[in-house]
């Protein structure tokens, strides 16, 4: 791992997240040294001390892991995608074990768990994570609890401290998908989670140009098992992707600040819009969901008529995007037909509003 220029500071945790995002994971400060890490393209290393093979370790991954681990408060491992990191976590459930997960959860996580359940690998127990008592009750006899808060795309909010404490008391391994929040809005490890998982693809990398994932844990045994999974399943990121993700992360605080401010403003304006029946906005983050009064046809009209917003799945890029979630066959039927999920980006909020407002107004049933 590269030395840190800020290791000279008396206590780098006295430094704010913004400063650590910018400064960590850089090569040792020395005359002629580069300001940032290189892209280490090597499968092969000279025998002796240090790295041995490109599937086991890579110094570009480690720069990214240093920054993300510090921000979340644990040790990070980067993976080929968010789903590769999620698979590694689900693999921590013992054979025949019980996994508790939200009814509404990222659809890749949902499908993976359903397929494993069908194959007899594990038993899935679905809960509404906003119902704290029911979620805690489901922990009895469970091996793992999976949480997202807010959930995708219904934006339900869980009482993480209570649920995580209950899981801890019962020895149930807890995993929180922190993709929507990033460590700037929530640090689940500090609330008692065993593992945090990220689709780095989204806000962390932030520019819709890289697919990458990560786990973060403060538990040495879990870290060793996750690393072993990554090595033996070959779920490793490309060094170039890791480098792009780290470059994106340098401005995470600036992007989140603008995107969250834009989202709060749009949620307020949408709540008063005549053509909007319902707005879901958990009070933080940059994801807002709306349901137009005109139902599914109006939602489809919005997707087709926006000019600035990108009609696309995925989220967390600098550019604003939206989609009607039920256009995906796998989306649960409990998600309203007309629900449009907005990923609010960092553009000018009035330009975003004009485009959305025009799309909402131009629908005629
Ligand atoms: C996109 C996403 C994932 C999956 O990540 P990939 O990088 O696409 O594999 C997992 N969880 C959440 C909340 C996501 O938004």
mmCIF file of C-alpha atoms and ligand atoms in Angstrom:
data_model
loop_
_atom_site.group_PDB
_atom_site.id
_atom_site.type_symbol
_atom_site.label_atom_id
_atom_site.label_comp_id
_atom_site.label_asym_id
_atom_site.label_seq_id
_atom_site.Cartn_x
_atom_site.Cartn_y
_atom_site.Cartn_z
ATOM 1 C CA UNK A 1 0.000 0.000 0.000
ATOM 2 C CA UNK A 2 1.367 3.428 -0.875
ATOM 3 C CA UNK A 3 2.407 5.660 1.991
ATOM 4 C CA UNK A 4 0.075 8.463 2.818
ATOM 5 C CA UNK A 5 1.141 12.094 2.568
ATOM 6 C CA UNK A 6 -1.155 12.867 5.456
ATOM 7 C CA UNK A 7 0.310 10.251 7.775
ATOM 8 C CA UNK A 8 2.507 13.104 9.061
ATOM 9 C CA UNK A 9 -0.569 14.876 10.374
ATOM 10 C CA UNK A 10 -0.987 14.221 14.085
ATOM 11 C CA UNK A 11 -4.286 12.370 13.673
ATOM 12 C CA UNK A 12 -5.721 12.111 10.210
ATOM 13 C CA UNK A 13 -9.174 11.339 11.630
ATOM 14 C CA UNK A 14 -9.172 14.931 12.804
ATOM 15 C CA UNK A 15 -9.331 15.748 9.097
ATOM 16 C CA UNK A 16 -12.773 16.068 7.526
ATOM 17 C CA UNK A 17 -14.042 13.490 5.008
ATOM 18 C CA UNK A 18 -13.590 16.001 2.158
ATOM 19 C CA UNK A 19 -9.888 16.320 2.960
ATOM 20 C CA UNK A 20 -9.433 12.558 3.285
ATOM 21 C CA UNK A 21 -11.258 11.930 -0.003
ATOM 22 C CA UNK A 22 -8.810 14.220 -1.749
ATOM 23 C CA UNK A 23 -5.608 13.292 0.058
ATOM 24 C CA UNK A 24 -5.548 9.584 0.904
ATOM 25 C CA UNK A 25 -4.371 6.777 -1.366
ATOM 26 C CA UNK A 26 -1.579 8.806 -2.955
ATOM 27 C CA UNK A 27 2.066 7.763 -3.406
ATOM 28 C CA UNK A 28 4.591 8.775 -0.737
ATOM 29 C CA UNK A 29 5.521 12.426 -1.024
ATOM 30 C CA UNK A 30 9.091 12.617 -2.348
ATOM 31 C CA UNK A 31 10.906 14.789 -4.892
ATOM 32 C CA UNK A 32 9.810 13.735 -8.367
ATOM 33 C CA UNK A 33 7.077 11.393 -7.119
ATOM 34 C CA UNK A 34 3.772 11.475 -9.028
ATOM 35 C CA UNK A 35 0.840 13.208 -7.306
ATOM 36 C CA UNK A 36 -1.469 10.260 -7.818
ATOM 37 C CA UNK A 37 -1.195 6.477 -8.124
ATOM 38 C CA UNK A 38 -0.453 4.913 -11.474
ATOM 39 C CA UNK A 39 -2.485 2.220 -13.197
ATOM 40 C CA UNK A 40 -0.529 -0.900 -12.295
ATOM 41 C CA UNK A 41 -0.910 -3.187 -15.283
ATOM 42 C CA UNK A 42 0.858 -6.360 -14.266
ATOM 43 C CA UNK A 43 -0.195 -9.963 -13.824
ATOM 44 C CA UNK A 44 3.314 -10.976 -12.865
ATOM 45 C CA UNK A 45 5.739 -9.844 -10.159
ATOM 46 C CA UNK A 46 9.367 -10.616 -9.444
ATOM 47 C CA UNK A 47 9.597 -13.353 -6.785
ATOM 48 C CA UNK A 48 10.562 -12.375 -3.248
ATOM 49 C CA UNK A 49 8.974 -9.798 -0.946
ATOM 50 C CA UNK A 50 5.707 -8.092 -1.920
ATOM 51 C CA UNK A 51 3.065 -8.823 -4.553
ATOM 52 C CA UNK A 52 3.101 -12.203 -6.273
ATOM 53 C CA UNK A 53 0.300 -12.327 -8.815
ATOM 54 C CA UNK A 54 -2.285 -9.959 -10.314
ATOM 55 C CA UNK A 55 -5.350 -11.884 -9.106
ATOM 56 C CA UNK A 56 -4.136 -11.701 -5.495
ATOM 57 C CA UNK A 57 -3.327 -7.996 -5.180
ATOM 58 C CA UNK A 58 -2.798 -4.820 -7.131
ATOM 59 C CA UNK A 59 -1.517 -1.453 -5.926
ATOM 60 C CA UNK A 60 -4.118 0.547 -7.867
ATOM 61 C CA UNK A 61 -6.915 -1.393 -6.111
ATOM 62 C CA UNK A 62 -5.198 -0.696 -2.811
ATOM 63 C CA UNK A 63 -5.176 3.079 -3.341
ATOM 64 C CA UNK A 64 -8.937 3.012 -3.916
ATOM 65 C CA UNK A 65 -9.471 0.633 -0.972
ATOM 66 C CA UNK A 66 -7.435 2.895 1.290
ATOM 67 C CA UNK A 67 -9.756 5.854 0.620
ATOM 68 C CA UNK A 68 -13.061 3.965 0.782
ATOM 69 C CA UNK A 69 -12.018 1.951 3.852
ATOM 70 C CA UNK A 70 -11.014 5.112 5.689
ATOM 71 C CA UNK A 71 -14.293 6.865 4.877
ATOM 72 C CA UNK A 72 -16.461 3.908 5.974
ATOM 73 C CA UNK A 73 -14.298 3.079 8.987
ATOM 74 C CA UNK A 74 -13.090 -0.417 8.048
ATOM 75 C CA UNK A 75 -10.966 -2.333 5.553
ATOM 76 C CA UNK A 76 -12.212 -2.193 1.955
ATOM 77 C CA UNK A 77 -11.864 -4.733 -0.841
ATOM 78 C CA UNK A 78 -12.651 -3.761 -4.423
ATOM 79 C CA UNK A 79 -14.516 -6.196 -6.685
ATOM 80 C CA UNK A 80 -15.328 -6.481 -10.392
ATOM 81 C CA UNK A 81 -18.823 -4.997 -9.853
ATOM 82 C CA UNK A 82 -21.333 -4.273 -7.125
ATOM 83 C CA UNK A 83 -22.863 -7.689 -7.826
ATOM 84 C CA UNK A 84 -19.468 -9.405 -7.466
ATOM 85 C CA UNK A 85 -19.159 -7.789 -4.009
ATOM 86 C CA UNK A 86 -22.764 -8.743 -3.168
ATOM 87 C CA UNK A 87 -22.154 -12.367 -4.235
ATOM 88 C CA UNK A 88 -19.098 -12.521 -2.000
ATOM 89 C CA UNK A 89 -21.194 -11.306 0.968
ATOM 90 C CA UNK A 90 -24.101 -13.690 0.278
ATOM 91 C CA UNK A 91 -21.554 -16.498 0.125
ATOM 92 C CA UNK A 92 -20.879 -15.864 3.840
ATOM 93 C CA UNK A 93 -24.272 -17.510 4.579
ATOM 94 C CA UNK A 94 -23.603 -21.142 5.558
ATOM 95 C CA UNK A 95 -25.062 -23.857 3.341
ATOM 96 C CA UNK A 96 -28.753 -24.255 4.227
ATOM 97 C CA UNK A 97 -28.668 -21.019 6.235
ATOM 98 C CA UNK A 98 -31.350 -18.359 6.596
ATOM 99 C CA UNK A 99 -31.056 -14.899 5.111
ATOM 100 C CA UNK A 100 -33.373 -12.012 6.030
ATOM 101 C CA UNK A 101 -33.761 -9.342 3.350
ATOM 102 C CA UNK A 102 -36.120 -6.505 2.452
ATOM 103 C CA UNK A 103 -39.105 -7.080 0.192
ATOM 104 C CA UNK A 104 -37.859 -4.151 -1.888
ATOM 105 C CA UNK A 105 -34.143 -4.412 -2.463
ATOM 106 C CA UNK A 106 -31.791 -3.866 -5.424
ATOM 107 C CA UNK A 107 -33.150 -6.241 -8.068
ATOM 108 C CA UNK A 108 -29.806 -7.955 -8.699
ATOM 109 C CA UNK A 109 -29.485 -8.817 -4.998
ATOM 110 C CA UNK A 110 -33.104 -9.949 -5.001
ATOM 111 C CA UNK A 111 -32.720 -12.239 -8.036
ATOM 112 C CA UNK A 112 -29.449 -13.696 -6.768
ATOM 113 C CA UNK A 113 -30.990 -14.630 -3.409
ATOM 114 C CA UNK A 114 -34.141 -16.016 -5.086
ATOM 115 C CA UNK A 115 -32.046 -18.218 -7.374
ATOM 116 C CA UNK A 116 -29.951 -19.494 -4.479
ATOM 117 C CA UNK A 117 -33.136 -20.183 -2.499
ATOM 118 C CA UNK A 118 -34.650 -22.121 -5.414
ATOM 119 C CA UNK A 119 -31.483 -24.168 -5.678
ATOM 120 C CA UNK A 120 -31.694 -25.028 -1.960
ATOM 121 C CA UNK A 121 -28.517 -23.168 -1.099
ATOM 122 C CA UNK A 122 -30.272 -20.957 1.501
ATOM 123 C CA UNK A 123 -33.697 -19.878 2.780
ATOM 124 C CA UNK A 124 -34.809 -16.278 2.186
ATOM 125 C CA UNK A 125 -37.062 -14.431 4.662
ATOM 126 C CA UNK A 126 -38.501 -11.216 3.242
ATOM 127 C CA UNK A 127 -39.363 -8.332 5.563
ATOM 128 C CA UNK A 128 -40.457 -4.711 5.415
ATOM 129 C CA UNK A 129 -37.357 -3.072 6.940
ATOM 130 C CA UNK A 130 -39.441 -0.016 7.942
ATOM 131 C CA UNK A 131 -41.316 -2.384 10.320
ATOM 132 C CA UNK A 132 -38.615 -2.634 12.992
ATOM 133 C CA UNK A 133 -40.443 -5.139 15.239
ATOM 134 C CA UNK A 134 -41.171 -7.535 12.359
ATOM 135 C CA UNK A 135 -37.601 -7.247 11.087
ATOM 136 C CA UNK A 136 -36.136 -7.957 14.530
ATOM 137 C CA UNK A 137 -38.533 -10.904 14.982
ATOM 138 C CA UNK A 138 -37.313 -12.363 11.668
ATOM 139 C CA UNK A 139 -33.752 -12.480 13.027
ATOM 140 C CA UNK A 140 -34.401 -15.487 15.262
ATOM 141 C CA UNK A 141 -32.600 -18.455 13.747
ATOM 142 C CA UNK A 142 -31.217 -16.341 10.886
ATOM 143 C CA UNK A 143 -27.609 -16.318 9.717
ATOM 144 C CA UNK A 144 -27.526 -13.017 7.834
ATOM 145 C CA UNK A 145 -29.579 -9.865 7.552
ATOM 146 C CA UNK A 146 -29.325 -7.766 4.406
ATOM 147 C CA UNK A 147 -30.348 -4.119 4.546
ATOM 148 C CA UNK A 148 -30.665 -1.119 2.284
ATOM 149 C CA UNK A 149 -31.801 2.170 3.770
ATOM 150 C CA UNK A 150 -33.434 3.780 1.899
ATOM 151 C CA UNK A 151 -34.593 0.786 -0.152
ATOM 152 C CA UNK A 152 -34.540 0.732 -3.933
ATOM 153 C CA UNK A 153 -36.864 2.006 -5.397
ATOM 154 C CA UNK A 154 -39.503 2.484 -2.671
ATOM 155 C CA UNK A 155 -37.178 4.559 -0.469
ATOM 156 C CA UNK A 156 -38.327 2.892 2.771
ATOM 157 C CA UNK A 157 -36.115 3.832 5.705
ATOM 158 C CA UNK A 158 -34.992 1.285 8.313
ATOM 159 C CA UNK A 159 -34.100 1.950 11.941
ATOM 160 C CA UNK A 160 -30.545 0.752 11.384
ATOM 161 C CA UNK A 161 -29.179 1.218 14.952
ATOM 162 C CA UNK A 162 -31.987 -0.891 16.481
ATOM 163 C CA UNK A 163 -31.967 -3.631 13.836
ATOM 164 C CA UNK A 164 -28.157 -3.855 13.711
ATOM 165 C CA UNK A 165 -27.923 -4.039 17.514
ATOM 166 C CA UNK A 166 -30.529 -6.840 17.554
ATOM 167 C CA UNK A 167 -28.595 -8.711 14.853
ATOM 168 C CA UNK A 168 -25.375 -8.305 16.815
ATOM 169 C CA UNK A 169 -26.964 -9.721 19.997
ATOM 170 C CA UNK A 170 -28.136 -12.798 18.077
ATOM 171 C CA UNK A 171 -24.851 -13.346 16.221
ATOM 172 C CA UNK A 172 -26.571 -12.676 12.877
ATOM 173 C CA UNK A 173 -24.107 -11.275 10.321
ATOM 174 C CA UNK A 174 -25.388 -7.911 9.066
ATOM 175 C CA UNK A 175 -24.680 -6.478 5.633
ATOM 176 C CA UNK A 176 -25.771 -2.993 4.545
ATOM 177 C CA UNK A 177 -25.819 -1.948 0.903
ATOM 178 C CA UNK A 178 -24.738 1.690 1.320
ATOM 179 C CA UNK A 179 -24.728 2.562 -2.397
ATOM 180 C CA UNK A 180 -27.501 5.189 -2.181
ATOM 181 C CA UNK A 181 -25.994 6.994 0.821
ATOM 182 C CA UNK A 182 -22.242 6.764 0.329
ATOM 183 C CA UNK A 183 -20.139 7.100 3.523
ATOM 184 C CA UNK A 184 -20.811 10.842 3.447
ATOM 185 C CA UNK A 185 -24.483 10.335 4.419
ATOM 186 C CA UNK A 186 -24.326 7.113 6.467
ATOM 187 C CA UNK A 187 -21.605 4.945 8.003
ATOM 188 C CA UNK A 188 -23.324 1.666 8.864
ATOM 189 C CA UNK A 189 -20.190 0.095 10.412
ATOM 190 C CA UNK A 190 -20.363 2.765 13.134
ATOM 191 C CA UNK A 191 -23.990 1.762 13.708
ATOM 192 C CA UNK A 192 -23.020 -1.877 14.224
ATOM 193 C CA UNK A 193 -23.071 -3.407 10.728
ATOM 194 C CA UNK A 194 -20.570 -6.197 10.072
ATOM 195 C CA UNK A 195 -20.114 -5.469 6.368
ATOM 196 C CA UNK A 196 -20.926 -2.556 4.061
ATOM 197 C CA UNK A 197 -21.269 -3.250 0.357
ATOM 198 C CA UNK A 198 -21.153 -0.734 -2.499
ATOM 199 C CA UNK A 199 -21.879 -0.515 -6.145
ATOM 200 C CA UNK A 200 -18.919 1.810 -6.722
ATOM 201 C CA UNK A 201 -20.387 2.174 -10.224
ATOM 202 C CA UNK A 202 -22.855 4.728 -8.847
ATOM 203 C CA UNK A 203 -22.014 7.771 -6.665
ATOM 204 C CA UNK A 204 -18.509 6.752 -5.625
ATOM 205 C CA UNK A 205 -17.149 6.597 -9.181
ATOM 206 C CA UNK A 206 -19.849 9.067 -10.188
ATOM 207 C CA UNK A 207 -19.357 9.516 -13.941
ATOM 208 C CA UNK A 208 -21.254 6.560 -15.463
ATOM 209 C CA UNK A 209 -18.080 5.263 -17.071
ATOM 210 C CA UNK A 210 -17.026 2.353 -14.862
ATOM 211 C CA UNK A 211 -18.552 -0.778 -13.286
ATOM 212 C CA UNK A 212 -16.952 -1.659 -9.932
ATOM 213 C CA UNK A 213 -17.919 -2.858 -6.452
ATOM 214 C CA UNK A 214 -16.529 -2.990 -2.931
ATOM 215 C CA UNK A 215 -17.000 -4.458 0.532
ATOM 216 C CA UNK A 216 -15.866 -2.794 3.756
ATOM 217 C CA UNK A 217 -15.631 -4.523 7.123
ATOM 218 C CA UNK A 218 -14.018 -3.996 10.503
ATOM 219 C CA UNK A 219 -13.964 -7.752 11.227
ATOM 220 C CA UNK A 220 -10.675 -9.510 10.378
ATOM 221 C CA UNK A 221 -12.274 -12.934 9.931
ATOM 222 C CA UNK A 222 -14.937 -11.611 7.526
ATOM 223 C CA UNK A 223 -12.266 -9.627 5.676
ATOM 224 C CA UNK A 224 -10.184 -12.770 5.182
ATOM 225 C CA UNK A 225 -13.229 -14.732 3.931
ATOM 226 C CA UNK A 226 -14.266 -11.968 1.519
ATOM 227 C CA UNK A 227 -10.722 -11.669 0.189
ATOM 228 C CA UNK A 228 -10.527 -15.433 -0.230
ATOM 229 C CA UNK A 229 -13.821 -15.362 -2.169
ATOM 230 C CA UNK A 230 -12.530 -12.585 -4.441
ATOM 231 C CA UNK A 231 -9.317 -14.467 -5.165
ATOM 232 C CA UNK A 232 -10.840 -17.898 -5.753
ATOM 233 C CA UNK A 233 -13.892 -16.680 -7.705
ATOM 234 C CA UNK A 234 -11.663 -14.313 -9.655
ATOM 235 C CA UNK A 235 -14.083 -11.446 -8.953
ATOM 236 C CA UNK A 236 -11.323 -8.853 -9.298
ATOM 237 C CA UNK A 237 -11.580 -5.345 -10.736
ATOM 238 C CA UNK A 238 -9.451 -4.198 -13.652
ATOM 239 C CA UNK A 239 -6.702 -1.799 -12.560
ATOM 240 C CA UNK A 240 -7.954 0.785 -15.047
ATOM 241 C CA UNK A 241 -11.478 0.670 -13.566
ATOM 242 C CA UNK A 242 -10.081 1.001 -10.050
ATOM 243 C CA UNK A 243 -8.107 4.058 -11.137
ATOM 244 C CA UNK A 244 -11.145 5.680 -12.750
ATOM 245 C CA UNK A 245 -13.233 5.008 -9.637
ATOM 246 C CA UNK A 246 -10.604 6.592 -7.400
ATOM 247 C CA UNK A 247 -10.370 9.632 -9.640
ATOM 248 C CA UNK A 248 -14.136 9.988 -9.450
ATOM 249 C CA UNK A 249 -14.117 9.645 -5.660
ATOM 250 C CA UNK A 250 -11.833 12.659 -5.273
ATOM 251 C CA UNK A 251 -14.876 14.902 -5.898
ATOM 252 C CA UNK A 252 -17.532 12.778 -4.145
ATOM 253 C CA UNK A 253 -18.217 15.450 -1.509
ATOM 254 C CA UNK A 254 -18.731 18.177 -4.126
ATOM 255 C CA UNK A 255 -20.986 16.019 -6.286
ATOM 256 C CA UNK A 256 -23.045 14.768 -3.350
ATOM 257 C CA UNK A 257 -23.494 18.264 -1.972
ATOM 258 C CA UNK A 258 -24.890 19.559 -5.264
ATOM 259 C CA UNK A 259 -26.914 16.442 -6.143
ATOM 260 C CA UNK A 260 -28.527 16.286 -2.685
ATOM 261 C CA UNK A 261 -29.373 20.006 -2.732
ATOM 262 C CA UNK A 262 -30.891 19.632 -6.213
ATOM 263 C CA UNK A 263 -32.887 16.565 -5.079
ATOM 264 C CA UNK A 264 -34.295 18.341 -2.004
ATOM 265 C CA UNK A 265 -35.347 21.323 -4.125
ATOM 266 C CA UNK A 266 -36.945 19.156 -6.842
ATOM 267 C CA UNK A 267 -38.772 17.025 -4.240
ATOM 268 C CA UNK A 268 -40.294 20.212 -2.774
ATOM 269 C CA UNK A 269 -41.357 21.539 -6.162
ATOM 270 C CA UNK A 270 -42.707 18.174 -7.357
ATOM 271 C CA UNK A 271 -44.826 17.789 -4.210
ATOM 272 C CA UNK A 272 -46.734 20.898 -5.307
ATOM 273 C CA UNK A 273 -47.043 19.953 -8.980
ATOM 274 C CA UNK A 274 -50.583 19.422 -10.295
ATOM 275 C CA UNK A 275 -49.532 16.483 -12.470
ATOM 276 C CA UNK A 276 -47.821 14.632 -9.581
ATOM 277 C CA UNK A 277 -49.851 12.322 -7.333
ATOM 278 C CA UNK A 278 -47.055 11.259 -4.996
ATOM 279 C CA UNK A 279 -43.428 12.057 -4.262
ATOM 280 C CA UNK A 280 -41.121 9.743 -2.318
ATOM 281 C CA UNK A 281 -38.042 11.410 -0.867
ATOM 282 C CA UNK A 282 -36.495 10.151 2.393
ATOM 283 C CA UNK A 283 -35.118 13.566 3.350
ATOM 284 C CA UNK A 284 -31.548 12.798 2.312
ATOM 285 C CA UNK A 285 -29.665 11.556 -0.717
ATOM 286 C CA UNK A 286 -30.253 12.329 -4.384
ATOM 287 C CA UNK A 287 -32.863 9.728 -5.360
ATOM 288 C CA UNK A 288 -36.450 10.956 -5.619
ATOM 289 C CA UNK A 289 -39.410 8.917 -6.856
ATOM 290 C CA UNK A 290 -42.566 10.415 -8.321
ATOM 291 C CA UNK A 291 -45.891 9.003 -9.464
ATOM 292 C CA UNK A 292 -47.695 11.155 -12.030
ATOM 293 C CA UNK A 293 -51.482 11.625 -11.732
ATOM 294 C CA UNK A 294 -51.796 10.194 -15.277
ATOM 295 C CA UNK A 295 -50.491 6.769 -14.156
ATOM 296 C CA UNK A 296 -48.330 4.467 -16.268
ATOM 297 C CA UNK A 297 -49.011 6.242 -19.611
ATOM 298 C CA UNK A 298 -47.909 9.536 -18.074
ATOM 299 C CA UNK A 299 -44.795 7.878 -16.643
ATOM 300 C CA UNK A 300 -43.944 6.501 -20.095
ATOM 301 C CA UNK A 301 -44.585 9.918 -21.602
ATOM 302 C CA UNK A 302 -42.093 11.489 -19.169
ATOM 303 C CA UNK A 303 -39.418 8.966 -20.162
ATOM 304 C CA UNK A 304 -39.984 9.723 -23.831
ATOM 305 C CA UNK A 305 -40.226 13.497 -23.668
ATOM 306 C CA UNK A 306 -37.444 14.646 -21.347
ATOM 307 C CA UNK A 307 -34.597 16.259 -23.254
ATOM 308 C CA UNK A 308 -32.087 16.983 -20.501
ATOM 309 C CA UNK A 309 -32.747 14.053 -18.137
ATOM 310 C CA UNK A 310 -31.322 10.824 -19.509
ATOM 311 C CA UNK A 311 -33.929 8.070 -19.820
ATOM 312 C CA UNK A 312 -31.799 5.260 -18.430
ATOM 313 C CA UNK A 313 -31.428 2.759 -15.642
ATOM 314 C CA UNK A 314 -28.528 3.117 -13.201
ATOM 315 C CA UNK A 315 -27.982 6.144 -10.994
ATOM 316 C CA UNK A 316 -25.382 8.211 -9.198
ATOM 317 C CA UNK A 317 -23.746 9.873 -12.210
ATOM 318 C CA UNK A 318 -23.111 13.590 -12.585
ATOM 319 C CA UNK A 319 -25.903 13.598 -15.181
ATOM 320 C CA UNK A 320 -29.533 13.354 -14.094
ATOM 321 C CA UNK A 321 -31.418 10.276 -15.247
ATOM 322 C CA UNK A 322 -34.849 8.745 -14.735
ATOM 323 C CA UNK A 323 -36.845 5.630 -15.507
ATOM 324 C CA UNK A 324 -40.188 3.968 -14.859
ATOM 325 C CA UNK A 325 -39.055 1.066 -12.716
ATOM 326 C CA UNK A 326 -41.802 -1.386 -13.680
ATOM 327 C CA UNK A 327 -40.518 -1.379 -17.279
ATOM 328 C CA UNK A 328 -38.189 -4.097 -15.901
ATOM 329 C CA UNK A 329 -39.918 -7.469 -15.898
ATOM 330 C CA UNK A 330 -38.283 -8.507 -12.618
ATOM 331 C CA UNK A 331 -39.506 -5.491 -10.636
ATOM 332 C CA UNK A 332 -41.907 -6.551 -7.836
ATOM 333 C CA UNK A 333 -45.605 -5.856 -8.438
ATOM 334 C CA UNK A 334 -45.751 -3.969 -5.153
ATOM 335 C CA UNK A 335 -43.774 -1.197 -6.886
ATOM 336 C CA UNK A 336 -46.430 1.109 -8.417
ATOM 337 C CA UNK A 337 -46.784 0.906 -12.232
ATOM 338 C CA UNK A 338 -46.352 4.649 -12.560
ATOM 339 C CA UNK A 339 -43.353 5.046 -10.234
ATOM 340 C CA UNK A 340 -40.567 7.019 -11.921
ATOM 341 C CA UNK A 341 -37.213 6.955 -10.154
ATOM 342 C CA UNK A 342 -35.133 10.099 -10.550
ATOM 343 C CA UNK A 343 -31.372 10.044 -10.053
ATOM 344 C CA UNK A 344 -30.705 13.727 -9.552
ATOM 345 C CA UNK A 345 -27.352 14.908 -10.865
ATOM 346 C CA UNK A 346 -25.282 18.050 -10.488
ATOM 347 C CA UNK A 347 -26.682 20.255 -13.273
ATOM 348 C CA UNK A 348 -28.395 23.580 -12.666
ATOM 349 C CA UNK A 349 -31.574 22.854 -10.715
ATOM 350 C CA UNK A 350 -33.735 25.274 -12.699
ATOM 351 C CA UNK A 351 -32.735 23.662 -15.989
ATOM 352 C CA UNK A 352 -33.619 20.251 -14.519
ATOM 353 C CA UNK A 353 -36.947 21.602 -13.271
ATOM 354 C CA UNK A 354 -37.930 23.187 -16.599
ATOM 355 C CA UNK A 355 -37.287 19.933 -18.473
ATOM 356 C CA UNK A 356 -39.207 17.800 -15.957
ATOM 357 C CA UNK A 357 -42.049 20.286 -15.619
ATOM 358 C CA UNK A 358 -42.453 20.454 -19.413
ATOM 359 C CA UNK A 359 -42.549 16.645 -19.638
ATOM 360 C CA UNK A 360 -45.158 16.456 -16.839
ATOM 361 C CA UNK A 361 -47.336 19.208 -18.334
ATOM 362 C CA UNK A 362 -47.267 17.945 -21.921
ATOM 363 C CA UNK A 363 -49.015 14.657 -21.044
ATOM 364 C CA UNK A 364 -52.641 14.499 -22.054
ATOM 365 C CA UNK A 365 -54.473 11.262 -21.328
HETATM 366 C C1 LIG B 1 -26.383 -0.798 -9.086
HETATM 367 C C2 LIG B 1 -26.576 -1.333 -7.721
HETATM 368 C C3 LIG B 1 -26.013 -2.566 -7.360
HETATM 369 C C4 LIG B 1 -25.254 -3.449 -8.334
HETATM 370 O O1 LIG B 1 -24.024 -2.892 -8.692
HETATM 371 P P1 LIG B 1 -23.271 -3.182 -10.084
HETATM 372 O O2 LIG B 1 -22.065 -2.318 -9.978
HETATM 373 O O3 LIG B 1 -24.218 -2.800 -11.181
HETATM 374 O O4 LIG B 1 -22.955 -4.633 -10.139
HETATM 375 C C5 LIG B 1 -26.201 -2.995 -6.051
HETATM 376 N N1 LIG B 1 -26.895 -2.276 -5.157
HETATM 377 C C6 LIG B 1 -27.457 -1.086 -5.476
HETATM 378 C C7 LIG B 1 -28.228 -0.335 -4.454
HETATM 379 C C8 LIG B 1 -27.321 -0.582 -6.772
HETATM 380 O O5 LIG B 1 -27.892 0.583 -7.087
#
